[in-house]
Amino acid sequence: MSRPIIAITMGDASGIGPEIIMKALARPDVQEMCRPLVVGDAERLRIAGSMVGTSLMVNSLERPDEARYSPGEVECIDLKLIPQDHPFGRVSPVSGEGAFRYIERAVRLVEAGQADAICTAPLSKEALHAAGHKYPGHTELLAELTRTPEVSMMLVSPKLRVIHVTTHIGLIDAIARIEPGLVERVIERAQTTLVKAGIASPRIGVCGINPHAGENGLFGYGEEEQKIAPAVAACRAKGWRVEGPLPADTLFFLAARGDYDMVVAMYHDQGHGPIKVLGLESGVNITVGLPVIRTSVDHGTAFDIAGKGIADEGSLVEALRQAADLAPKHVEA
């Protein structure tokens, strides 16, 4: 059986990332689906392991070829950035720097062929900025590290897939940024991703911006007709099953019941809201368009419960499952 090597970045060390990693790696189903290689701080993982009550032994590694992937053990590329007494539950530039460095190392591992995919635990944008790394989030950071000019955020839950035209910008700025070329490229990334996932002729629904998708100009200033409709027409001309612009409230209902394989959301909250209502614990974030496979939990650092050992690992397990499914298949050594 081929088990891909998944580089798991530890995220913000002050958040729940170390805890959910230790909980997830204690599960036999995770060990069966992949070879997990944590990029983080081994001592922080040991502390988190004690908090969640696992007996897993954490191995501190300098290189990935030192990993044994033995039962009852966690392999960690140990960057040794976090002091042993570093507090949980607080924004810290130390944790922000660590989160950046873990991602940076994971990208280099995949580029060097030493890992097959990346799965990221949550980071704090505030801590990242406090450490001097001015990125809106994981997606933009990964795009720069891989020298990728444009990527899309895709969220996946058991009943819904959503890809975003814009993400971490204000609503007024998002509307200004939306234009037919960008919308068409996002639809194309959705089409390509679904076909690679084995859906030969996917059904893609495209949201409008305004209530009722503008209702023929009654709401808004013609954004649907100017910014979205030309992109939908261009994609339909390629023979793709694309519909829109459609009223977002109705479209998400139809997609959740199975009428569409993907929803194209125009801005952050339009896409994130339905996914999180359907189940925050099972949502997965996938960055589409990178030269590396990257999945992530669809929740934040949860500073309010960090260090208590009670965080749920469900979203991380699903993110690892998606990473294993999307990773290149090869014969396990």
Coordinates of N, CA and C in Angstrom, one line a residue, residues 199-324:
I199 N -14.5 13.4 -11.2 CA -15.9 13.8 -11.7 C -15.7 14.3 -13.1
A200 N -16.1 13.4 -14.1 CA -15.8 13.7 -15.5 C -16.5 14.9 -16.0
S201 N -17.7 15.2 -15.6 CA -18.4 16.3 -16.2 C -19.1 17.1 -15.0
P202 N -18.3 17.8 -14.2 CA -18.8 18.5 -13.0 C -19.8 19.5 -13.3
R203 N -20.7 19.7 -12.3 CA -21.7 20.8 -12.3 C -21.3 21.9 -11.4
I204 N -21.1 23.1 -12.0 CA -20.6 24.2 -11.2 C -21.6 25.3 -11.2
G205 N -22.0 25.8 -10.0 CA -22.9 26.9 -9.8 C -22.1 28.2 -9.4
V206 N -22.4 29.3 -10.0 CA -21.7 30.5 -9.7 C -22.6 31.5 -9.0
C207 N -22.2 32.0 -7.9 CA -22.9 33.0 -7.1 C -22.9 34.3 -7.8
G208 N -24.0 35.1 -7.5 CA -24.0 36.5 -7.8 C -23.4 37.2 -6.6
I209 N -23.3 38.5 -6.7 CA -22.8 39.4 -5.7 C -23.9 40.0 -4.8
N210 N -25.0 40.5 -5.5 CA -26.0 41.1 -4.8 C -27.2 40.2 -4.4
P211 N -28.1 40.6 -3.5 CA -29.2 39.8 -3.2 C -30.0 39.4 -4.5
H212 N -30.4 38.1 -4.6 CA -31.1 37.6 -5.8 C -30.3 37.7 -7.1
A213 N -29.0 37.7 -6.9 CA -28.1 37.9 -8.1 C -28.4 39.2 -8.9
G214 N -28.8 40.2 -8.1 CA -29.1 41.5 -8.8 C -30.6 41.7 -9.3
E215 N -31.2 40.5 -9.5 CA -32.6 40.5 -10.0 C -32.8 41.5 -11.1
N216 N -32.0 41.2 -12.2 CA -32.1 42.0 -13.5 C -31.9 43.5 -13.2
G217 N -30.9 43.8 -12.4 CA -30.6 45.2 -12.2 C -31.3 45.9 -11.1
L218 N -32.3 45.2 -10.4 CA -33.0 45.8 -9.4 C -32.2 46.1 -8.2
F219 N -31.2 45.3 -7.9 CA -30.3 45.5 -6.7 C -28.9 45.6 -7.3
G220 N -28.1 46.6 -6.7 CA -26.8 46.8 -7.1 C -26.6 47.7 -8.3
Y221 N -25.5 47.6 -9.0 CA -25.2 48.5 -10.1 C -24.8 47.7 -11.4
G222 N -25.4 46.6 -11.6 CA -25.1 45.8 -12.8 C -23.9 44.9 -12.6
E223 N -23.5 44.6 -11.4 CA -22.2 43.9 -11.2 C -22.3 42.5 -11.8
E224 N -23.5 41.8 -11.7 CA -23.6 40.4 -12.2 C -23.4 40.4 -13.7
E225 N -24.1 41.4 -14.4 CA -24.0 41.4 -15.8 C -22.6 41.8 -16.3
Q226 N -21.9 42.7 -15.6 CA -20.6 43.2 -16.0 C -19.5 42.3 -15.6
K227 N -19.5 41.7 -14.4 CA -18.4 41.1 -13.8 C -18.4 39.5 -13.9
I228 N -19.6 38.9 -13.9 CA -19.8 37.5 -13.7 C -20.3 36.8 -15.0
A229 N -21.4 37.4 -15.6 CA -22.0 36.7 -16.7 C -21.0 36.4 -17.9
P230 N -20.1 37.4 -18.2 CA -19.2 37.1 -19.3 C -18.3 35.9 -19.0
A231 N -17.9 35.7 -17.8 CA -17.0 34.5 -17.4 C -17.8 33.2 -17.5
V232 N -19.1 33.3 -17.1 CA -19.9 32.1 -17.2 C -20.1 31.7 -18.6
A233 N -20.4 32.7 -19.5 CA -20.6 32.4 -20.9 C -19.3 31.8 -21.5
A234 N -18.2 32.4 -21.2 CA -16.9 31.9 -21.7 C -16.7 30.4 -21.4
C235 N -17.0 30.1 -20.1 CA -16.8 28.7 -19.7 C -17.8 27.7 -20.3
R236 N -19.0 28.2 -20.4 CA -20.0 27.3 -21.1 C -19.7 27.1 -22.6
A237 N -19.0 28.1 -23.2 CA -18.6 27.9 -24.6 C -17.5 26.8 -24.7
K238 N -16.8 26.5 -23.6 CA -15.9 25.4 -23.6 C -16.5 24.0 -23.4
G239 N -17.8 24.0 -23.2 CA -18.5 22.8 -23.0 C -18.7 22.4 -21.6
W240 N -18.3 23.3 -20.6 CA -18.4 23.0 -19.2 C -19.9 23.3 -18.7
R241 N -20.3 22.5 -17.7 CA -21.6 22.6 -17.1 C -21.6 23.7 -16.0
V242 N -21.6 24.9 -16.4 CA -21.5 26.1 -15.5 C -22.8 26.9 -15.6
E243 N -23.4 27.2 -14.4 CA -24.6 28.1 -14.4 C -24.4 29.2 -13.5
G244 N -24.9 30.4 -13.9 CA -24.9 31.6 -13.0 C -24.9 32.8 -13.9
P245 N -24.8 34.0 -13.2 CA -24.8 34.1 -11.7 C -26.2 33.8 -11.1
L246 N -26.1 33.1 -10.0 CA -27.3 32.6 -9.3 C -27.4 33.2 -7.9
P247 N -28.7 33.4 -7.4 CA -28.8 33.8 -6.0 C -28.1 32.9 -5.0
A248 N -27.2 33.5 -4.2 CA -26.3 32.7 -3.4 C -27.1 31.8 -2.4
D249 N -28.2 32.4 -1.8 CA -28.9 31.7 -0.8 C -29.6 30.4 -1.4
T250 N -30.1 30.5 -2.6 CA -30.7 29.3 -3.2 C -29.7 28.3 -3.7
L251 N -28.6 28.9 -4.3 CA -27.5 28.0 -4.8 C -26.9 27.1 -3.7
F252 N -26.6 27.7 -2.6 CA -26.0 26.8 -1.5 C -27.0 25.7 -1.1
F253 N -28.2 26.0 -1.0 CA -29.2 25.0 -0.7 C -29.2 23.9 -1.8
L254 N -29.2 24.3 -3.0 CA -29.2 23.3 -4.1 C -27.9 22.4 -4.1
A255 N -26.8 23.1 -3.9 CA -25.5 22.4 -3.9 C -25.4 21.4 -2.7
A256 N -25.9 21.8 -1.6 CA -25.9 20.9 -0.4 C -26.7 19.7 -0.6
R257 N -27.8 19.8 -1.4 CA -28.6 18.6 -1.6 C -28.1 17.8 -2.8
G258 N -27.0 18.2 -3.5 CA -26.4 17.4 -4.5 C -26.6 17.9 -5.9
D259 N -27.2 19.0 -6.2 CA -27.5 19.5 -7.5 C -26.2 20.0 -8.2
Y260 N -25.2 20.5 -7.4 CA -24.0 21.0 -8.0 C -22.8 20.4 -7.3
D261 N -21.7 20.2 -8.0 CA -20.5 19.7 -7.4 C -19.6 20.7 -6.8
M262 N -19.8 22.0 -7.2 CA -19.0 23.1 -6.7 C -19.7 24.4 -6.8
V263 N -19.6 25.2 -5.8 CA -20.1 26.6 -5.8 C -19.0 27.5 -5.9
V264 N -19.1 28.5 -6.8 CA -18.1 29.6 -6.9 C -18.6 30.8 -6.1
A265 N -18.0 31.1 -5.0 CA -18.4 32.2 -4.1 C -17.6 33.4 -4.5
M266 N -18.2 34.6 -4.4 CA -17.6 35.8 -4.8 C -16.7 36.4 -3.8
Y267 N -17.0 36.2 -2.5 CA -16.2 36.8 -1.4 C -16.2 35.9 -0.2
H268 N -15.3 36.2 0.8 CA -15.0 35.4 1.9 C -16.2 34.9 2.6
D269 N -17.0 35.7 3.2 CA -18.1 35.3 4.1 C -19.3 34.6 3.3
Q270 N -19.4 34.9 2.0 CA -20.4 34.3 1.2 C -20.1 32.8 1.1
G271 N -18.9 32.4 1.0 CA -18.5 31.0 0.9 C -18.3 30.3 2.3
H272 N -17.7 31.0 3.2 CA -17.3 30.4 4.5 C -18.6 30.1 5.3
G273 N -19.5 31.0 5.3 CA -20.7 30.9 6.2 C -21.4 29.5 6.0
P274 N -21.8 29.2 4.8 CA -22.5 27.9 4.6 C -21.7 26.7 5.0
I275 N -20.4 26.7 4.7 CA -19.5 25.6 5.1 C -19.5 25.4 6.6
K276 N -19.4 26.5 7.3 CA -19.2 26.4 8.7 C -20.6 26.1 9.4
V277 N -21.7 26.5 8.8 CA -23.0 26.1 9.3 C -23.2 24.6 9.2
L278 N -22.7 24.0 8.1 CA -22.8 22.6 7.8 C -21.9 21.7 8.7
G279 N -20.9 22.3 9.3 CA -20.1 21.5 10.2 C -18.6 22.0 10.2
L280 N -18.3 22.9 11.2 CA -17.0 23.4 11.3 C -16.0 22.3 11.6
E281 N -16.4 21.3 12.3 CA -15.4 20.2 12.7 C -15.1 19.3 11.5
S282 N -15.8 19.4 10.4 CA -15.5 18.5 9.3 C -15.1 19.3 8.1
G283 N -14.9 20.6 8.2 CA -14.5 21.4 7.0 C -13.0 21.3 6.8
V284 N -12.7 21.4 5.5 CA -11.3 21.3 5.1 C -11.0 22.4 4.1
N285 N -9.9 23.1 4.2 CA -9.4 24.2 3.4 C -8.4 23.6 2.4
I286 N -8.6 23.8 1.1 CA -7.6 23.3 0.1 C -7.2 24.5 -0.8
T287 N -5.9 24.8 -0.9 CA -5.4 25.8 -1.8 C -5.2 25.2 -3.2
V288 N -6.0 25.8 -4.1 CA -6.0 25.3 -5.5 C -5.2 26.2 -6.4
G289 N -4.3 25.6 -7.2 CA -3.5 26.3 -8.1 C -2.0 26.3 -7.7
L290 N -1.7 25.9 -6.5 CA -0.3 25.7 -6.1 C 0.4 24.6 -6.8
P291 N 1.7 24.6 -6.9 CA 2.5 23.4 -7.4 C 2.6 22.3 -6.4
V292 N 2.1 22.6 -5.2 CA 2.2 21.5 -4.1 C 0.7 21.3 -3.6
I293 N 0.4 20.1 -3.1 CA -0.9 19.9 -2.5 C -0.9 20.5 -1.1
R294 N -1.9 21.3 -0.8 CA -2.0 21.9 0.5 C -3.4 21.8 1.0
T295 N -3.6 21.2 2.1 CA -4.9 21.2 2.8 C -4.8 21.8 4.2
S296 N -5.9 22.1 4.8 CA -5.8 22.7 6.1 C -7.1 22.5 6.9
V297 N -7.0 22.6 8.2 CA -8.3 22.7 9.0 C -9.0 24.0 8.6
D298 N -10.3 23.9 8.8 CA -11.1 25.1 8.5 C -11.6 25.8 9.8
H299 N -10.6 26.0 10.7 CA -10.9 26.7 11.9 C -9.6 27.4 12.4
G300 N -9.8 28.3 13.4 CA -8.7 29.1 13.8 C -7.9 28.5 15.0
T301 N -7.1 29.3 15.6 CA -6.2 28.9 16.7 C -6.9 28.6 18.0
A302 N -8.1 29.1 18.2 CA -8.9 28.8 19.4 C -8.1 29.1 20.7
F303 N -7.6 30.3 20.8 CA -6.8 30.7 21.9 C -7.6 30.5 23.2
D304 N -8.9 30.6 23.2 CA -9.7 30.5 24.4 C -9.7 29.2 25.1
I305 N -9.4 28.1 24.2 CA -9.3 26.8 24.8 C -8.0 26.1 24.7
A306 N -7.0 26.9 24.1 CA -5.7 26.3 23.9 C -5.0 26.0 25.2
G307 N -4.3 24.8 25.3 CA -3.7 24.4 26.5 C -4.5 23.6 27.4
K308 N -5.8 23.4 27.1 CA -6.7 22.7 27.9 C -6.9 21.2 27.5
G309 N -6.4 20.9 26.4 CA -6.5 19.5 25.9 C -7.9 19.0 25.4
I310 N -8.8 20.0 25.1 CA -10.1 19.7 24.8 C -10.5 19.9 23.3
A311 N -9.5 20.5 22.5 CA -9.8 20.8 21.1 C -10.1 19.5 20.3
D312 N -11.1 19.7 19.4 CA -11.5 18.6 18.5 C -10.6 18.5 17.3
E313 N -10.1 17.2 17.1 CA -9.2 17.0 16.0 C -9.9 16.6 14.7
G314 N -11.2 16.6 14.6 CA -11.9 16.1 13.5 C -11.6 16.8 12.2
S315 N -11.5 18.1 12.2 CA -11.2 18.8 10.9 C -9.7 18.5 10.4
L316 N -8.8 18.4 11.3 CA -7.4 18.0 10.9 C -7.4 16.6 10.3
V317 N -8.2 15.7 10.9 CA -8.2 14.3 10.4 C -8.8 14.3 8.9
E318 N -9.8 15.1 8.7 CA -10.4 15.2 7.4 C -9.4 15.9 6.4
A319 N -8.7 16.9 6.9 CA -7.7 17.6 6.1 C -6.5 16.6 5.7
L320 N -6.1 15.8 6.6 CA -5.1 14.8 6.3 C -5.7 13.8 5.3
R321 N -6.9 13.4 5.4 CA -7.5 12.5 4.5 C -7.5 13.0 3.1
Q322 N -7.9 14.3 3.0 CA -7.9 15.0 1.7 C -6.5 15.1 1.1
A323 N -5.6 15.4 1.9 CA -4.2 15.5 1.5 C -3.7 14.2 0.9
A324 N -4.0 13.1 1.7 CA -3.6 11.8 1.2 C -4.2 11.4 -0.1

